Tab-separated table of C-alpha atoms in Angstrom:
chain	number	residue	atom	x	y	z
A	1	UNK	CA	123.627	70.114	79.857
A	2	UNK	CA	121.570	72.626	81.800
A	3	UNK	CA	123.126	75.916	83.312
A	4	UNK	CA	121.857	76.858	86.583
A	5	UNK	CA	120.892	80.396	87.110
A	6	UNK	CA	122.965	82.126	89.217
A	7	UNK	CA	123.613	85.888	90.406
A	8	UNK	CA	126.744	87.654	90.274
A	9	UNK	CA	128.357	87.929	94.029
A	10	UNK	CA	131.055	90.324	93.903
A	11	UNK	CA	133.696	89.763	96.986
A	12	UNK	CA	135.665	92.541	98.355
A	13	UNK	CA	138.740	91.492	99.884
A	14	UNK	CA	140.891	92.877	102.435
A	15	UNK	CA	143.732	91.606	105.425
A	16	UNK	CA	146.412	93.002	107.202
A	17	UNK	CA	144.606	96.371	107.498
A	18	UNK	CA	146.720	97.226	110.644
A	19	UNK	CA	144.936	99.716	111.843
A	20	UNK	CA	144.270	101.688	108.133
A	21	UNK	CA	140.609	102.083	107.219
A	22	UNK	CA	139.337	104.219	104.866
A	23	UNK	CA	137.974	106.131	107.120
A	24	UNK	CA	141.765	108.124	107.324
A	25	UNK	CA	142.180	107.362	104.114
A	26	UNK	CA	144.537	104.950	103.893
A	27	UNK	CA	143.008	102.992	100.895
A	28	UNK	CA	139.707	103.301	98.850
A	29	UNK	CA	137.125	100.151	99.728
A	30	UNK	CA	135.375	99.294	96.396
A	31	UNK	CA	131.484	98.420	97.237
A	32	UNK	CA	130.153	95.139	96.489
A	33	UNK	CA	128.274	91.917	98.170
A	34	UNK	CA	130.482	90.106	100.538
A	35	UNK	CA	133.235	91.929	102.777
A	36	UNK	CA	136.010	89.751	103.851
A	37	UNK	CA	139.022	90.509	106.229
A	38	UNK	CA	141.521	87.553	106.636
A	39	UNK	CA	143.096	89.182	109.716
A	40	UNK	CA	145.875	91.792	111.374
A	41	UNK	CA	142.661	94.102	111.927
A	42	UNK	CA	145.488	96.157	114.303
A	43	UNK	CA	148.927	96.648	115.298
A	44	UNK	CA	148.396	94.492	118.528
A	45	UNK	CA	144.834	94.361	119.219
A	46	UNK	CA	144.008	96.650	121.857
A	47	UNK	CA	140.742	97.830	122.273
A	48	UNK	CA	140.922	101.005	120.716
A	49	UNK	CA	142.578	99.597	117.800
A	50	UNK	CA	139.987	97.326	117.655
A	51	UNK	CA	136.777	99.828	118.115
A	52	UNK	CA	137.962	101.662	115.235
A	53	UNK	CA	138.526	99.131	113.281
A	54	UNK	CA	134.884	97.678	113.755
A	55	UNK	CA	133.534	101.372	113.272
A	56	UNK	CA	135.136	101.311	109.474
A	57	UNK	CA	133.524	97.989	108.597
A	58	UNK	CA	130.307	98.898	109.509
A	59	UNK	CA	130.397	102.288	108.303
A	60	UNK	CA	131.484	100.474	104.738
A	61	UNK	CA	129.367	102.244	101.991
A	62	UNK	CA	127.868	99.017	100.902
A	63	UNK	CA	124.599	97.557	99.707
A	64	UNK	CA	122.162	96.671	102.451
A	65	UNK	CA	122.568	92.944	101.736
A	66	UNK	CA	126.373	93.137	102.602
A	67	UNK	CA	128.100	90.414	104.901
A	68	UNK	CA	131.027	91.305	106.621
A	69	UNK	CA	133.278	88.342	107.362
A	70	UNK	CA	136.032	89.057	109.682
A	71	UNK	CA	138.527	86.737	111.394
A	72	UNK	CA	142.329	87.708	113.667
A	73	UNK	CA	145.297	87.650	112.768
A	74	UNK	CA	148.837	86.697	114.665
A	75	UNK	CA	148.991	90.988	115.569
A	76	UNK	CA	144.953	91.075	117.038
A	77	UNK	CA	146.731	89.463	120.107
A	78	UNK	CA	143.998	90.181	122.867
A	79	UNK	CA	141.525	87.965	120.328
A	80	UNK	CA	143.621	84.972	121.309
A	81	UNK	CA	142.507	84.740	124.645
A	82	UNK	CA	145.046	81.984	126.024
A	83	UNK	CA	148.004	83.595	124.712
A	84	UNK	CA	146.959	86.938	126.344
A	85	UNK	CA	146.716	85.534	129.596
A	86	UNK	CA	150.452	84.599	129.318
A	87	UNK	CA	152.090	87.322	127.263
A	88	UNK	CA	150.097	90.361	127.442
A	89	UNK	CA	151.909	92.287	129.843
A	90	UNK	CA	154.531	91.947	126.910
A	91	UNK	CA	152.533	94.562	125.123
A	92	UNK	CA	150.304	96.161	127.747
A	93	UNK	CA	152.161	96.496	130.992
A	94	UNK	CA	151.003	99.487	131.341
A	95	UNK	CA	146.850	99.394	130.290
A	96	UNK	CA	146.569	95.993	130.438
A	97	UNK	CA	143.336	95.143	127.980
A	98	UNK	CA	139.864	92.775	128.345
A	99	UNK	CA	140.302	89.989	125.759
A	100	UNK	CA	136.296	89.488	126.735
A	101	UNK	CA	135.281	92.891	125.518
A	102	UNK	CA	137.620	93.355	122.594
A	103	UNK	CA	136.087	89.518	121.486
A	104	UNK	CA	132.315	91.247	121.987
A	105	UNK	CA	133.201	94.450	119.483
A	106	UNK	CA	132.716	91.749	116.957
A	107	UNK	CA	130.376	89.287	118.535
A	108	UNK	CA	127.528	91.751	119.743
A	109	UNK	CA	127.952	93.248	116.057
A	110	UNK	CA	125.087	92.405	113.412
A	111	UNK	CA	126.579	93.229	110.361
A	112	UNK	CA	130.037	91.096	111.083
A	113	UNK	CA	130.580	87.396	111.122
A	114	UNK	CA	133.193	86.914	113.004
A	115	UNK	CA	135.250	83.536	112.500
A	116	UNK	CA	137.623	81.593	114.825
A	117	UNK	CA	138.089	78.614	113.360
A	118	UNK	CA	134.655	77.694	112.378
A	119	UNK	CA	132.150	77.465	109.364
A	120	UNK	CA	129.663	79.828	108.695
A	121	UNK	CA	126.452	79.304	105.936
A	122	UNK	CA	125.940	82.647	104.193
A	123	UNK	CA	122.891	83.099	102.714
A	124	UNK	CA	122.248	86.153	100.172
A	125	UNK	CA	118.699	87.076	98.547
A	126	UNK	CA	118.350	87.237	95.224
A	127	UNK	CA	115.549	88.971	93.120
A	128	UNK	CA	112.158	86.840	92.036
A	129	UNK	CA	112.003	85.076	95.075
A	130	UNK	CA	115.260	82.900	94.941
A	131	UNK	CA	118.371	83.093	97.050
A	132	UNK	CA	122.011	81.913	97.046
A	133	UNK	CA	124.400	80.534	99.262
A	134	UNK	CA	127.675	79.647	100.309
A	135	UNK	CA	129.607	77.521	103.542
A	136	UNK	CA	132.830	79.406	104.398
A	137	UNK	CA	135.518	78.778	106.738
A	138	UNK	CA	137.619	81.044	108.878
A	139	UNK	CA	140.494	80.835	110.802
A	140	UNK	CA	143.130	83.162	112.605
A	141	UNK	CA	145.678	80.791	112.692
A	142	UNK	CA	149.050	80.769	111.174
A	143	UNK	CA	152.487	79.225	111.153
A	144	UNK	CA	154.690	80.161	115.320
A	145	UNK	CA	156.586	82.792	114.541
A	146	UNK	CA	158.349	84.887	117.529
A	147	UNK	CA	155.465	86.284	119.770
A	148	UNK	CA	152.541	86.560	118.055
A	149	UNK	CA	148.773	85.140	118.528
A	150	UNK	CA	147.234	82.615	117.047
A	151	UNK	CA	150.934	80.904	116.544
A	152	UNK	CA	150.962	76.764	115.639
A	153	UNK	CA	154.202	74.513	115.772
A	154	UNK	CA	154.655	72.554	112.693
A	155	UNK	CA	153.595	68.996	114.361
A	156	UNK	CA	150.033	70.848	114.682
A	157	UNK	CA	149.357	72.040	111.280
A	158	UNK	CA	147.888	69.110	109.544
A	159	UNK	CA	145.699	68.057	112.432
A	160	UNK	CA	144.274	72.236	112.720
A	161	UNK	CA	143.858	71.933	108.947
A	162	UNK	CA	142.101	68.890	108.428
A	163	UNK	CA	139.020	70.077	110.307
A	164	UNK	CA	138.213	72.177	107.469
A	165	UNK	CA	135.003	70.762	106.704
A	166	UNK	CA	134.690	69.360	102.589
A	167	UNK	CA	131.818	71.109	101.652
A	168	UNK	CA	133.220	74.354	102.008
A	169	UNK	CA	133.084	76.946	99.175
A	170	UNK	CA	135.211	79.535	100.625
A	171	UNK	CA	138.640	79.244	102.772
A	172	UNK	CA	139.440	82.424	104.890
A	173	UNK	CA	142.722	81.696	106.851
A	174	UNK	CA	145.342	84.530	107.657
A	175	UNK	CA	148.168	82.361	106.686
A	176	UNK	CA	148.905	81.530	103.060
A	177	UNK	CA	149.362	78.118	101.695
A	178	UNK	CA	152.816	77.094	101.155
A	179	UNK	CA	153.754	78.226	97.393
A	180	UNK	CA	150.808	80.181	96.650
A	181	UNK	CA	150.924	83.998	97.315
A	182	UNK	CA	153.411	83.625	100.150
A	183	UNK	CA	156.702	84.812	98.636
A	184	UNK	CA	158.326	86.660	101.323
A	185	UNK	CA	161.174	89.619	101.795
A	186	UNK	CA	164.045	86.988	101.525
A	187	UNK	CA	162.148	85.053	98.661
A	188	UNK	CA	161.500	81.979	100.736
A	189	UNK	CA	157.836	80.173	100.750
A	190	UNK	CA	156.563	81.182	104.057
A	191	UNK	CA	152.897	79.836	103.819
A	192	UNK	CA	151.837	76.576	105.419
A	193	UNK	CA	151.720	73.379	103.368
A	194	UNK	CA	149.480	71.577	105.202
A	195	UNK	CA	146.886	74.373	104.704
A	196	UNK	CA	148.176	73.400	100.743
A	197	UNK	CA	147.229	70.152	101.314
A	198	UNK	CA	144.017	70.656	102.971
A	199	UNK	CA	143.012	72.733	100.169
A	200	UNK	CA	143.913	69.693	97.714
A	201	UNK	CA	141.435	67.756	99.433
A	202	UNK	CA	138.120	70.702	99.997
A	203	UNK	CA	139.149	72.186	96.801
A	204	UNK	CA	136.815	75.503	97.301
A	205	UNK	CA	136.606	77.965	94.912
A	206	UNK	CA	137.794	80.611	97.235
A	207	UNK	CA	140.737	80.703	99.491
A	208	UNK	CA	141.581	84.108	100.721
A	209	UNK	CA	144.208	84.872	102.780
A	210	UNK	CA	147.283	87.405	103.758
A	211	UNK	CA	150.088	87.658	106.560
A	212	UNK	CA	152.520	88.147	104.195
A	213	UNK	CA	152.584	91.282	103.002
A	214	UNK	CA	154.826	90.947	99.712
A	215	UNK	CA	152.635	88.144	98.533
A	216	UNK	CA	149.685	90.332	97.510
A	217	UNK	CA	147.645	89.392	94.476
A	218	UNK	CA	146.216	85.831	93.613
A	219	UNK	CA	146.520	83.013	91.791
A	220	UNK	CA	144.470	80.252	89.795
A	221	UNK	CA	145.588	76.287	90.932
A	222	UNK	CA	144.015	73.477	89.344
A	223	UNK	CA	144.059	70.231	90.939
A	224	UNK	CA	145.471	67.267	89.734
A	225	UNK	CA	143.345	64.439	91.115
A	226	UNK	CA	144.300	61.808	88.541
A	227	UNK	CA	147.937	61.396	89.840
A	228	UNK	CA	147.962	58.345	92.259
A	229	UNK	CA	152.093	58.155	93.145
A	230	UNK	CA	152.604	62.055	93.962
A	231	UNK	CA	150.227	63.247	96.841
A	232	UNK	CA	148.489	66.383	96.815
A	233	UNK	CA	149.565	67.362	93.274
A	234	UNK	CA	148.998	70.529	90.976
A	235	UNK	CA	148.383	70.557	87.411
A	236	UNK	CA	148.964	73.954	86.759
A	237	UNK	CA	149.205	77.424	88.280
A	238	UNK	CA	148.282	80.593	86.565
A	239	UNK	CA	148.889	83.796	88.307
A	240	UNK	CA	146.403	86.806	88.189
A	241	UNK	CA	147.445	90.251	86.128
A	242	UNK	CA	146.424	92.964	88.788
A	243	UNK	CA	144.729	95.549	85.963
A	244	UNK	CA	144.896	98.146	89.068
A	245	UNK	CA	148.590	97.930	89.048
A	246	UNK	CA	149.681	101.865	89.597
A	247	UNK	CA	146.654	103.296	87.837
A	248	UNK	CA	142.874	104.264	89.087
A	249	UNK	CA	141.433	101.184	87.784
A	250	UNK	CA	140.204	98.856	90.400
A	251	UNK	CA	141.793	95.614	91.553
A	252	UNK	CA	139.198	93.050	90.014
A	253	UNK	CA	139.421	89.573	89.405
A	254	UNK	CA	136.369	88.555	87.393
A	255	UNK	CA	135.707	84.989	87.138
A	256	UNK	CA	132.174	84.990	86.248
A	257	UNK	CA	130.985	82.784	83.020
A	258	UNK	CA	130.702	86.130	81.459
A	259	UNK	CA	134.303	86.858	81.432
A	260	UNK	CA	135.638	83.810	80.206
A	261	UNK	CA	137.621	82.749	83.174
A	262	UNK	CA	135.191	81.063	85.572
A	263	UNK	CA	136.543	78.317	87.317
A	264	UNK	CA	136.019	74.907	87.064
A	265	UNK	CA	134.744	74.167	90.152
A	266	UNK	CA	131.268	72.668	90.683
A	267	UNK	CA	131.194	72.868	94.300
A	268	UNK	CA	128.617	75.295	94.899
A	269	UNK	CA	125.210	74.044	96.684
A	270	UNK	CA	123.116	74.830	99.357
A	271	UNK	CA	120.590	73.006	101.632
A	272	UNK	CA	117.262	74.848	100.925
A	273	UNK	CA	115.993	76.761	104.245
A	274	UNK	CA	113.425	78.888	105.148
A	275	UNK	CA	111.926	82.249	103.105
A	276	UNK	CA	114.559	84.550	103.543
A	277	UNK	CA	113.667	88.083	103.041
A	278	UNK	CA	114.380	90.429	100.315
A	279	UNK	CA	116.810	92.655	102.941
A	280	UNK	CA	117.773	89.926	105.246
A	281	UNK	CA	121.237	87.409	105.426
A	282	UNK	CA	120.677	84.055	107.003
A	283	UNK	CA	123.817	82.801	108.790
A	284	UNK	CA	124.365	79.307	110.502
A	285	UNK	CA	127.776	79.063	112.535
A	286	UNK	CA	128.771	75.259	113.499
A	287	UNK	CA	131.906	74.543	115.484
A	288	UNK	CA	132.921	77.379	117.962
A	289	UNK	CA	136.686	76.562	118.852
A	290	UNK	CA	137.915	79.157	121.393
A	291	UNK	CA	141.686	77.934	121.437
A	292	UNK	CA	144.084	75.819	119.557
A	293	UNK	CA	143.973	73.324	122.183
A	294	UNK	CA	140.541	72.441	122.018
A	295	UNK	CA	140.925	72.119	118.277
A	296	UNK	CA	143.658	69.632	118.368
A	297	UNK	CA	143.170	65.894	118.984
A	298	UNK	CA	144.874	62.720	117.713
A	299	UNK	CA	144.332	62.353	114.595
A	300	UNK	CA	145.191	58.873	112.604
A	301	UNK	CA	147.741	58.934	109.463
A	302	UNK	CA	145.534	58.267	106.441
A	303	UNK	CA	147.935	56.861	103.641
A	304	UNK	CA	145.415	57.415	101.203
A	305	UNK	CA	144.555	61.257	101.880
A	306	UNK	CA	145.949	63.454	98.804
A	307	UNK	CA	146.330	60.874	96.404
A	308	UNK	CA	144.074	60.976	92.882
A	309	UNK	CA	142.691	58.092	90.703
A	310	UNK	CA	139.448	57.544	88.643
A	311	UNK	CA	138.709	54.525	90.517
A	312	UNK	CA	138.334	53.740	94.419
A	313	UNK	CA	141.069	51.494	95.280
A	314	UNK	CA	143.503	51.110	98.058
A	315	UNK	CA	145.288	53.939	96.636
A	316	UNK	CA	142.802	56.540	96.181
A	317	UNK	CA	141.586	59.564	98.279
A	318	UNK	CA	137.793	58.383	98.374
A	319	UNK	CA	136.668	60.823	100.917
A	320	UNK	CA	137.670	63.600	99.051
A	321	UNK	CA	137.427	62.626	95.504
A	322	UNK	CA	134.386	60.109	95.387
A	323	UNK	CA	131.301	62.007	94.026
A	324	UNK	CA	133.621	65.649	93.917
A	325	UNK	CA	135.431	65.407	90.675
A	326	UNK	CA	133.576	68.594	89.371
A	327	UNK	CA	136.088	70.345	92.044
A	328	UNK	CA	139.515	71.110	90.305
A	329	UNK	CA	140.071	74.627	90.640
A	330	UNK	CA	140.796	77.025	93.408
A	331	UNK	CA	141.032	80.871	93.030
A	332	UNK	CA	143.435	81.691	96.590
A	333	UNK	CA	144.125	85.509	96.968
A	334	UNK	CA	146.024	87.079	98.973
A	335	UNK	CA	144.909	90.735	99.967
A	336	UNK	CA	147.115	92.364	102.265
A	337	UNK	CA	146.347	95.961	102.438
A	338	UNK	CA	149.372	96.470	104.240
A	339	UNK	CA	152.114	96.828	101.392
A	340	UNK	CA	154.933	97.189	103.493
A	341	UNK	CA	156.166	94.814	106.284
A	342	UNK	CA	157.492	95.794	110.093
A	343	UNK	CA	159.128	98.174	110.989
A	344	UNK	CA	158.423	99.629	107.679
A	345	UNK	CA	161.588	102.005	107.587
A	346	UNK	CA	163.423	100.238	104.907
A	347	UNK	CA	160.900	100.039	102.779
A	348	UNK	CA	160.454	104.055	103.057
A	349	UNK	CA	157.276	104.078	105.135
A	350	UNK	CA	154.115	102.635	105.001
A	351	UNK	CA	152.506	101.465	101.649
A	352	UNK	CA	149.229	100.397	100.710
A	353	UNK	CA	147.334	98.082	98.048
A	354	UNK	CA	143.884	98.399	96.956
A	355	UNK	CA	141.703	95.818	98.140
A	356	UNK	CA	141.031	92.488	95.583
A	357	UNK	CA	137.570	92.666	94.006
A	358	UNK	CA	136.399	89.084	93.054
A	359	UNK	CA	133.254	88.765	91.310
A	360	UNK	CA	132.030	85.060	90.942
A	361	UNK	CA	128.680	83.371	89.829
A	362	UNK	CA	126.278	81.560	92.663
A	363	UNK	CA	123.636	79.361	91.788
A	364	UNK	CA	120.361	80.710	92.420
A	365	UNK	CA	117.922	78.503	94.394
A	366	UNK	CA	114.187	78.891	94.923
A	367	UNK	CA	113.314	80.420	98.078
A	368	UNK	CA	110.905	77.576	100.208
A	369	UNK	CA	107.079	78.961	100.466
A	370	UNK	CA	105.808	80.638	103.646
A	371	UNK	CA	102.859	78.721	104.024
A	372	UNK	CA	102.310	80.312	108.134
């Protein structure tokens, strides 16, 4: 068997920044390859908030090949541009804000991809000529909960979930799956299962989220896709030692081939596109979806969807198992910054974490000729 080459990508990961950057210094932001934010940029997204927030992520002291990815959360409540129009005088009666201009902070910005439930190709260089890629997919939504954006009744959630395209490498939601990094105050599971279950089927090797605060740090879930009579089950979870736990050390999760713990996941390809250069990022976005109700349509009950076997049969998942085997792991992280959850006072004032470094091997791919 051949190994592809590949180049180390290291991931910094950050959510539920609310506001701290490290700008004030809330928290220290480790440089790296990829910057992701899964959302709560702010308290309640006005445009201040927001400015300030897009000021720290550019100003990030990182490589000049760095992608930004950035999605909302349920607090970045001007983002959601339907539920503004009905609720914002909830928040600002007084200085009422312009959903269209806090939306273009992030829009007219050329270092940030900004994600509302969409897919984005991100394509890095790599030395000699060669390049790697990946297909993410980001989306502000998460589980109705009092008055919040970006907010999805329970009859929803599969249907918003399934459109998570198959091919994708790396999931960037704000909510957490149900079980995974979602523990919150009271103990109870308070992630989504149908993002669970959409994550059975895509299997990515990335799924980084936050939202809930307490659930910080990141797990390893491999797939069981032999199991025909339980749908969308797990063989096995193994949770992630933080080795930045109250010390200097940095919050990194290596899962290169190097270290031993790369995951078994053979997702990972690209379509082969133009000469990229040395200093450039090439980014395709498909699927704009400005609100949840132009995401939503009937959807018909597939008996077969989440259930494993070797062999197509009437009982098998075909779509998402046929030709995909060599995807049974998924890394999902959870990387609140935020420590501390609303209003903060019991918990004797705001906390922070350190962001989650990941670093994970991409296959390399040869760069196509300029011939012009």
């Amino acid at each position: 068997m051949t190994i592809p080459a590949t180049r180390k990508v290291r991931f910094v990961c950050v959510s539920d920044t609310h506001n701290a950057s490290p700008l004030n210094g809330s928290f220290k932001l480790p440089r790296g390859d990829v910057l992701v934010h899964a959302g709560d940029l702010s308290n309640q997204g006005s445009l201040s908030e927001l400015r300030k927030t897009v000021d720290w992520i550019e100003k990030a002291d990182f490589e000049a090949k760095i992608m930004r990815v950035v999605l909302a959360g349920n607090h970045d409540i001007t983002l959601d541009e339907h539920f503004y129009a009905e609720n914002g005088c909830y928040f600002h009666n007084q200085h009422p804000q312009d959903p269209s201009e806090c939306f273009n902070l992030f829009k007219a910005s050329p270092s940030i991809t900004y994600l509302n439930h969409e897919a984005a190709t991100i394509r890095l260089p790599a030395p000699d000529g060669h390049q790697c890629s990946f297909k993410v997919f980001g989306s502000p939504y998460s589980p109705a909960k009092g008055l919040w954006a970006f907010g999805y009744p329970p009859e929803q959630a599969s249907a918003l979930w399934d459109q998570i395209p198959l091919d994708t490498d790396v999931v960037l939601t704000h909510t957490p799956p149900q079980y995974h990094c979602d523990e919150a105050r009271g103990k109870g599971a308070a992630g989504c299962d149908a993002l669970r279950q959409a994550l059975w089927r895509v299997r990515p090797q990335l799924a980084i989220c936050g939202h809930i605060h307490e659930g910080r740090g990141a797990e390893i879930v491999r797939w069981d896709l032999g199991m025909s009579n339980v749908k969308y089950k797990e063989e096995s979870v193994v949770r992630w030692d933080d080795p930045g736990q109250s010390n200097n050390k940095q919050s990194l999760l290596d899962l290169t081939f190097k270290s031993g713990l790369a995951l078994c996941n053979a997702g990972l390809k690209e379509e082969i596109s133009p000469l990229v250069n040395e200093h450039d990022v090439r980014i395709t976005v498909s699927g704009q979806h400005p609100d949840l109700g132009s995401i939503l349509s009937p959807v018909e009950t597939q008996d077969t969807w989440g259930r494993g076997g070797q062999t197509p049969s009437g009982r098998y998942d075909i779509e998402a198992l046929f030709g995909r085997l060599g995807r049974q792991e998924t890394c999902i992280i959870n990387a609140a910054i935020m420590a501390s959850s609303w209003p903060h006072k019991g918990s004797g004032g705001k906390k922070y974490n350190k962001p989650i470094v990941v670093d994970i091997d991409l296959p390399l791919r040869a760069n196509v000729a300029d011939n012009g």
